[in-house]
Amino acid sequence: MTQRILVTGATGTVGRHVTALLAESGAEVRALARRPAALPPAVEGVPADLSAPGSLRAAVEGVEAVFLVWPFASAEGLETVLAAVAGHARRVVYLSSAAVRDHERQAEELIERSGMEWTFLRPHAFAANALRWAERIRAGQAVREPYGRAAMALVHERDIAAVAVRALTRDGHAGAVHELTGPHSLTQTEQAHVLGEVIGHSVRWEEASPDEARRGMLARGWPAAAVDGVLRAQAAMTAGPARVTTTVEEVTGRAARTFRSWVSEHADAFRPAARLSDLG
Ligand SMILES: NC(=O)c1ccc[n+]([C@@H]2O[C@H](COP(=O)([O-])OP(=O)(O)OC[C@H]3O[C@@H](n4cnc5c(N)ncnc54)[C@H](OP(=O)(O)O)[C@@H]3O)[C@@H](O)[C@H]2O)c1
């Protein structure tokens, strides 16, 4: 029987893969975002705002399962959204985080009490975070950041999505907490090295002080608490290799994708735009 599934954050880094993989599997997909765009054929885009629960009515009507991205730094408002969802869906898969920050744990607790069957995905840092270096690398500049020795097992967003699709469409994941990583621990300087190897010119790492990084993030409008949280987390990651889990392979039956494979798929984002003279 065709399953009708609502994907929130459907145009985001993970949600767009969840949407595409569900559509490929033949599920009936409703894609929710404030501005749903560039969706695969046969996917129904539903414009709605998670901070305005009244706008969700049409989106939740008749759905059996929901992929939940909560794109806010607080769990405020989630309980009302869950009540609207639980009136229809029996299953929710929530994109949490391995860091399980306070608001993420609060969100998990609200979901546990929602009456729906739940699965939590707790991914480590996304491979797509490397895109924050793309502008400097395209311009031939060094990556200038603190904590080059910080180690992460970056996870490919499509692997997170593949796990989400299993949990949304198959039994056996109720009450499961899936901690998701890529297959290897890589320091930030090693990540820069892989980027350079794949795009064909070396990417230099310049170690910035945490203070310099803090000033930069504040100037870009980050809230001070978020800046301090990121820098604290990165400092902690210099202690040794990152934890690697085998959950992606256990759930999907396919080995977790490497950071190198993610870079190969996104290499153009890191290469200087081709000059007309290169094309002839
Ligand atoms: N980056 C990491 O390393 C990492 C690691 C672990 C966990 N996470 C978690 O991943 C989550 C973010 O997932 P992501 O990176 O896939 O998302 P994303 O790329 O930031 O995209 C956010 C999505 O949510 C939609 N959205 C934003 N505000 C909305 C609103 N008010 N109402 C309805 N839709 C809204 C956006 O579309 P519109 O703008 O059109 O509405 C978009 O589809 C966060 O909870 C984060 O904590 C991230």
Tab-separated table of C-alpha atoms and ligand atoms in Angstrom:
chain	number	residue	atom	x	y	z
A	1	MET	CA	0.000	0.000	0.000
A	2	THR	CA	1.304	3.487	-0.846
A	3	GLN	CA	2.380	5.413	2.213
A	4	ARG	CA	1.650	9.121	2.510
A	5	ILE	CA	4.570	10.832	4.221
A	6	LEU	CA	5.119	14.457	5.216
A	7	VAL	CA	8.716	15.696	5.003
A	8	THR	CA	9.451	18.927	6.865
A	9	GLY	CA	12.626	20.867	6.081
A	10	ALA	CA	12.054	19.332	2.658
A	11	THR	CA	14.318	21.740	0.776
A	12	GLY	CA	17.113	21.561	3.370
A	13	THR	CA	20.403	19.689	3.422
A	14	VAL	CA	18.899	16.419	4.710
A	15	GLY	CA	15.210	16.878	3.868
A	16	ARG	CA	15.852	17.223	0.144
A	17	HIS	CA	17.454	13.761	0.111
A	18	VAL	CA	14.646	12.303	2.233
A	19	THR	CA	12.138	13.740	-0.244
A	20	ALA	CA	13.991	12.355	-3.269
A	21	LEU	CA	14.589	8.892	-1.774
A	22	LEU	CA	10.966	8.556	-0.653
A	23	ALA	CA	9.720	9.647	-4.076
A	24	GLU	CA	12.015	7.049	-5.716
A	25	SER	CA	10.609	4.377	-3.388
A	26	GLY	CA	7.086	5.107	-4.634
A	27	ALA	CA	5.774	6.762	-1.456
A	28	GLU	CA	3.358	9.643	-1.750
A	29	VAL	CA	5.432	12.584	-0.504
A	30	ARG	CA	4.294	15.928	0.797
A	31	ALA	CA	7.199	18.360	1.009
A	32	LEU	CA	6.864	21.128	3.569
A	33	ALA	CA	8.883	24.340	3.710
A	34	ARG	CA	7.996	28.021	3.730
A	35	ARG	CA	9.068	28.129	0.089
A	36	PRO	CA	8.989	24.574	-1.300
A	37	ALA	CA	10.885	24.680	-4.589
A	38	ALA	CA	12.919	22.464	-6.942
A	39	LEU	CA	11.077	19.312	-5.849
A	40	PRO	CA	11.227	15.997	-7.711
A	41	PRO	CA	8.311	15.328	-10.067
A	42	ALA	CA	5.231	13.858	-8.364
A	43	VAL	CA	6.143	15.405	-5.010
A	44	GLU	CA	3.497	17.730	-3.647
A	45	GLY	CA	4.953	20.979	-2.266
A	46	VAL	CA	3.113	22.369	0.754
A	47	PRO	CA	4.060	25.907	1.766
A	48	ALA	CA	3.687	26.194	5.543
A	49	ASP	CA	5.468	27.741	8.502
A	50	LEU	CA	6.313	25.526	11.488
A	51	SER	CA	6.143	28.607	13.714
A	52	ALA	CA	2.512	29.170	12.654
A	53	PRO	CA	0.760	25.856	13.436
A	54	GLY	CA	-2.477	27.047	11.787
A	55	SER	CA	-0.651	26.920	8.445
A	56	LEU	CA	-0.011	23.164	8.889
A	57	ARG	CA	-3.590	21.955	8.651
A	58	ALA	CA	-3.524	20.990	4.972
A	59	ALA	CA	-0.010	19.558	5.269
A	60	VAL	CA	-0.822	17.029	8.006
A	61	GLU	CA	-4.198	15.907	6.622
A	62	GLY	CA	-4.120	12.145	6.022
A	63	VAL	CA	-0.378	11.562	6.506
A	64	GLU	CA	0.850	8.344	8.134
A	65	ALA	CA	4.396	9.342	8.988
A	66	VAL	CA	6.380	12.564	9.378
A	67	PHE	CA	10.063	13.398	8.971
A	68	LEU	CA	10.568	16.228	11.425
A	69	VAL	CA	13.220	18.921	11.101
A	70	TRP	CA	12.844	21.546	13.813
A	71	PRO	CA	14.804	24.505	12.472
A	72	PHE	CA	14.746	26.600	15.652
A	73	ALA	CA	17.125	26.994	18.611
A	74	SER	CA	14.305	26.376	21.092
A	75	ALA	CA	11.636	23.693	21.477
A	76	GLU	CA	8.998	26.369	22.048
A	77	GLY	CA	5.999	25.830	19.788
A	78	LEU	CA	6.816	22.188	19.073
A	79	GLU	CA	4.146	20.764	21.366
A	80	THR	CA	1.383	22.464	19.345
A	81	VAL	CA	2.876	21.224	16.092
A	82	LEU	CA	3.111	17.670	17.475
A	83	ALA	CA	-0.523	17.780	18.547
A	84	ALA	CA	-1.513	18.730	14.975
A	85	VAL	CA	0.660	15.948	13.533
A	86	ALA	CA	-0.459	13.291	16.045
A	87	GLY	CA	-4.064	13.826	14.984
A	88	HIS	CA	-3.108	12.033	11.743
A	89	ALA	CA	0.309	10.403	11.764
A	90	ARG	CA	1.259	7.353	13.813
A	91	ARG	CA	5.000	7.657	13.268
A	92	VAL	CA	7.553	10.484	13.534
A	93	VAL	CA	11.251	10.434	12.696
A	94	TYR	CA	13.024	13.418	14.251
A	95	LEU	CA	16.324	14.870	13.009
A	96	SER	CA	18.023	15.534	16.338
A	97	SER	CA	21.784	15.809	16.799
A	98	ALA	CA	24.595	13.801	18.384
A	99	ALA	CA	25.361	16.878	20.468
A	100	VAL	CA	21.838	16.620	21.968
A	101	ARG	CA	21.800	20.261	23.031
A	102	ASP	CA	19.196	21.303	25.607
A	103	HIS	CA	16.528	22.300	23.078
A	104	GLU	CA	17.085	19.063	21.121
A	105	ARG	CA	16.618	16.926	24.245
A	106	GLN	CA	13.506	18.973	25.099
A	107	ALA	CA	12.182	18.306	21.596
A	108	GLU	CA	12.903	14.578	22.011
A	109	GLU	CA	11.017	14.531	25.328
A	110	LEU	CA	7.990	16.231	23.773
A	111	ILE	CA	8.026	13.676	20.951
A	112	GLU	CA	8.295	10.781	23.437
A	113	ARG	CA	5.111	12.081	25.078
A	114	SER	CA	3.270	12.754	21.788
A	115	GLY	CA	1.684	9.294	21.594
A	116	MET	CA	3.271	8.639	18.191
A	117	GLU	CA	5.780	5.899	17.438
A	118	TRP	CA	9.129	7.754	17.311
A	119	THR	CA	12.667	7.345	16.046
A	120	PHE	CA	15.457	9.827	16.763
A	121	LEU	CA	18.324	10.394	14.345
A	122	ARG	CA	21.368	11.815	16.098
A	123	PRO	CA	23.867	12.607	13.346
A	124	HIS	CA	27.340	13.933	13.959
A	125	ALA	CA	28.589	16.880	11.845
A	126	PHE	CA	27.362	16.854	8.240
A	127	ALA	CA	29.859	16.548	5.371
A	128	ALA	CA	28.023	19.529	3.839
A	129	ASN	CA	29.471	21.742	6.573
A	130	ALA	CA	32.599	21.829	4.375
A	131	LEU	CA	30.686	24.182	2.070
A	132	ARG	CA	31.452	26.970	4.562
A	133	TRP	CA	35.021	26.888	3.185
A	134	ALA	CA	33.960	26.911	-0.469
A	135	GLU	CA	34.155	30.655	-1.082
A	136	ARG	CA	37.736	30.945	0.220
A	137	ILE	CA	38.878	27.809	-1.608
A	138	ARG	CA	37.325	29.022	-4.887
A	139	ALA	CA	39.217	32.282	-4.410
A	140	GLY	CA	42.501	30.374	-3.909
A	141	GLN	CA	42.755	31.456	-0.247
A	142	ALA	CA	43.749	29.295	2.713
A	143	VAL	CA	41.064	27.995	5.036
A	144	ARG	CA	41.601	30.086	8.167
A	145	GLU	CA	39.944	28.557	11.216
A	146	PRO	CA	40.811	27.441	14.739
A	147	TYR	CA	41.273	23.865	15.962
A	148	GLY	CA	42.761	22.219	12.873
A	149	ARG	CA	43.285	19.126	15.051
A	150	ALA	CA	39.546	18.847	15.829
A	151	ALA	CA	38.479	15.402	14.593
A	152	MET	CA	35.040	14.551	13.196
A	153	ALA	CA	33.453	11.527	11.526
A	154	LEU	CA	31.545	13.632	8.991
A	155	VAL	CA	28.360	11.975	7.789
A	156	HIS	CA	27.029	12.243	4.231
A	157	GLU	CA	23.553	13.790	4.277
A	158	ARG	CA	22.216	11.138	1.902
A	159	ASP	CA	23.136	8.459	4.468
A	160	ILE	CA	21.158	10.312	7.144
A	161	ALA	CA	18.260	10.468	4.678
A	162	ALA	CA	18.562	6.763	3.827
A	163	VAL	CA	18.295	5.876	7.518
A	164	ALA	CA	15.322	8.253	7.836
A	165	VAL	CA	13.556	6.551	4.929
A	166	ARG	CA	13.990	3.106	6.523
A	167	ALA	CA	12.607	4.370	9.827
A	168	LEU	CA	9.704	6.134	8.100
A	169	THR	CA	8.647	3.269	5.875
A	170	ARG	CA	9.548	0.065	7.750
A	171	ASP	CA	8.745	-1.412	11.131
A	172	GLY	CA	11.426	-2.110	13.708
A	173	HIS	CA	12.624	1.434	14.477
A	174	ALA	CA	10.072	2.457	17.113
A	175	GLY	CA	11.905	3.851	20.140
A	176	ALA	CA	15.296	3.632	18.374
A	177	VAL	CA	17.960	6.320	18.751
A	178	HIS	CA	20.244	6.121	15.724
A	179	GLU	CA	23.627	7.798	16.223
A	180	LEU	CA	24.973	8.420	12.720
A	181	THR	CA	28.532	9.072	11.551
A	182	GLY	CA	30.604	8.652	8.448
A	183	PRO	CA	33.090	5.775	8.234
A	184	HIS	CA	36.286	7.647	9.269
A	185	SER	CA	37.497	10.188	11.773
A	186	LEU	CA	39.230	13.112	10.035
A	187	THR	CA	40.758	16.210	11.584
A	188	GLN	CA	39.865	19.534	9.984
A	189	THR	CA	43.316	19.802	8.409
A	190	GLU	CA	42.842	16.297	6.970
A	191	GLN	CA	39.457	17.382	5.566
A	192	ALA	CA	41.153	20.343	3.846
A	193	HIS	CA	43.775	17.955	2.462
A	194	VAL	CA	41.092	15.631	1.004
A	195	LEU	CA	39.373	18.632	-0.574
A	196	GLY	CA	42.625	19.689	-2.218
A	197	GLU	CA	43.356	16.184	-3.537
A	198	VAL	CA	39.905	15.854	-5.096
A	199	ILE	CA	39.742	19.308	-6.700
A	200	GLY	CA	43.303	19.037	-7.957
A	201	HIS	CA	45.023	21.898	-6.149
A	202	SER	CA	46.207	21.999	-2.586
A	203	VAL	CA	44.082	23.669	0.048
A	204	ARG	CA	46.153	25.372	2.734
A	205	TRP	CA	45.104	25.406	6.379
A	206	GLU	CA	45.901	28.516	8.402
A	207	GLU	CA	45.353	28.105	12.117
A	208	ALA	CA	43.292	31.011	13.481
A	209	SER	CA	42.987	31.746	17.176
A	210	PRO	CA	39.633	30.928	18.812
A	211	ASP	CA	39.310	34.668	19.600
A	212	GLU	CA	39.657	35.627	15.954
A	213	ALA	CA	37.068	32.991	14.965
A	214	ARG	CA	34.731	34.217	17.705
A	215	ARG	CA	34.944	37.820	16.463
A	216	GLY	CA	34.267	36.664	12.890
A	217	MET	CA	31.176	34.644	13.792
A	218	LEU	CA	29.771	37.449	15.948
A	219	ALA	CA	30.326	39.892	13.064
A	220	ARG	CA	28.364	37.534	10.790
A	221	GLY	CA	25.426	37.801	13.204
A	222	TRP	CA	25.730	34.523	15.132
A	223	PRO	CA	24.286	34.643	18.662
A	224	ALA	CA	27.077	34.676	21.292
A	225	ALA	CA	25.787	31.475	22.951
A	226	ALA	CA	25.915	29.596	19.631
A	227	VAL	CA	29.453	30.859	18.920
A	228	ASP	CA	30.679	29.737	22.324
A	229	GLY	CA	28.936	26.373	21.894
A	230	VAL	CA	30.632	25.723	18.531
A	231	LEU	CA	34.083	26.740	19.770
A	232	ARG	CA	33.726	24.654	22.946
A	233	ALA	CA	32.652	21.639	20.887
A	234	GLN	CA	35.579	22.049	18.474
A	235	ALA	CA	38.065	22.407	21.333
A	236	ALA	CA	36.735	19.141	22.800
A	237	MET	CA	37.199	17.428	19.432
A	238	THR	CA	40.978	17.978	19.579
A	239	ALA	CA	41.218	15.344	22.346
A	240	GLY	CA	41.537	12.431	19.899
A	241	PRO	CA	39.842	10.621	17.029
A	242	ALA	CA	36.082	11.021	16.695
A	243	ARG	CA	33.673	8.256	17.580
A	244	VAL	CA	32.637	6.200	14.539
A	245	THR	CA	29.388	4.214	14.555
A	246	THR	CA	28.250	1.451	12.198
A	247	THR	CA	24.574	2.449	12.347
A	248	VAL	CA	24.264	3.622	8.720
A	249	GLU	CA	25.379	0.235	7.432
A	250	GLU	CA	23.344	-1.701	10.009
A	251	VAL	CA	20.146	0.149	9.104
A	252	THR	CA	20.550	0.581	5.343
A	253	GLY	CA	22.668	-2.472	4.488
A	254	ARG	CA	25.111	-0.187	2.664
A	255	ALA	CA	28.464	1.124	3.947
A	256	ALA	CA	28.443	4.754	5.051
A	257	ARG	CA	29.737	7.097	2.345
A	258	THR	CA	33.169	8.635	2.831
A	259	PHE	CA	33.944	12.353	3.037
A	260	ARG	CA	36.009	11.904	-0.144
A	261	SER	CA	32.911	10.675	-2.002
A	262	TRP	CA	30.930	13.686	-0.751
A	263	VAL	CA	33.685	16.025	-1.993
A	264	SER	CA	33.764	14.291	-5.393
A	265	GLU	CA	30.025	14.896	-5.761
A	266	HIS	CA	30.392	18.569	-4.783
A	267	ALA	CA	33.818	19.359	-6.272
A	268	ASP	CA	32.488	22.113	-8.526
A	269	ALA	CA	31.456	24.144	-5.486
A	270	PHE	CA	35.164	24.372	-4.542
A	271	ARG	CA	36.646	25.013	-7.990
A	272	PRO	CA	37.043	28.509	-9.426
A	273	ALA	CA	34.325	29.114	-12.030
A	274	ALA	CA	35.590	27.947	-15.409
A	275	ARG	CA	36.925	30.802	-17.555
A	276	LEU	CA	35.574	31.141	-21.091
A	277	SER	CA	39.091	30.515	-22.409
A	278	ASP	CA	39.143	27.147	-20.561
A	279	LEU	CA	36.010	25.970	-22.298
A	280	GLY	CA	37.001	26.358	-25.919
B	1	LIG	N1	24.919	20.786	10.257
B	1	LIG	C1	25.276	19.815	11.072
B	1	LIG	O1	26.444	19.425	11.150
B	1	LIG	C2	24.204	19.150	11.937
B	1	LIG	C3	24.599	18.044	12.714
B	1	LIG	C4	23.619	17.400	13.483
B	1	LIG	C5	22.308	17.848	13.462
B	1	LIG	N2	21.962	18.938	12.708
B	1	LIG	C6	20.553	19.399	12.740
B	1	LIG	O2	19.986	19.423	11.452
B	1	LIG	C7	18.887	20.328	11.466
B	1	LIG	C8	18.886	21.155	10.181
B	1	LIG	O3	18.737	20.279	9.096
B	1	LIG	P1	19.227	20.712	7.645
B	1	LIG	O4	20.661	21.157	7.721
B	1	LIG	O5	18.858	19.614	6.728
B	1	LIG	O6	18.331	21.980	7.385
B	1	LIG	P2	18.688	23.271	6.516
B	1	LIG	O7	19.539	22.892	5.337
B	1	LIG	O8	19.157	24.333	7.446
B	1	LIG	O9	17.247	23.656	5.948
B	1	LIG	C9	16.187	24.045	6.793
B	1	LIG	C10	14.888	23.565	6.176
B	1	LIG	O10	13.807	23.953	7.033
B	1	LIG	C11	12.916	24.821	6.319
B	1	LIG	N3	12.461	25.832	7.282
B	1	LIG	C12	13.216	26.778	7.911
B	1	LIG	N4	12.439	27.527	8.712
B	1	LIG	C13	11.154	27.051	8.570
B	1	LIG	C14	9.910	27.410	9.131
B	1	LIG	N5	9.780	28.441	9.974
B	1	LIG	N6	8.798	26.698	8.780
B	1	LIG	C15	8.879	25.659	7.891
B	1	LIG	N7	10.049	25.261	7.344
B	1	LIG	C16	11.177	25.961	7.673
B	1	LIG	C17	13.750	25.404	5.187
B	1	LIG	O11	12.960	25.826	4.076
B	1	LIG	P3	12.354	27.339	3.992
B	1	LIG	O12	13.486	28.263	4.334
B	1	LIG	O13	11.811	27.475	2.596
B	1	LIG	O14	11.249	27.371	5.000
B	1	LIG	C18	14.605	24.186	4.818
B	1	LIG	O15	13.844	23.279	4.044
B	1	LIG	C19	19.018	21.192	12.714
B	1	LIG	O16	18.039	20.820	13.642
B	1	LIG	C20	20.423	20.839	13.202
B	1	LIG	O17	20.550	20.931	14.608
B	1	LIG	C21	22.881	19.585	11.941
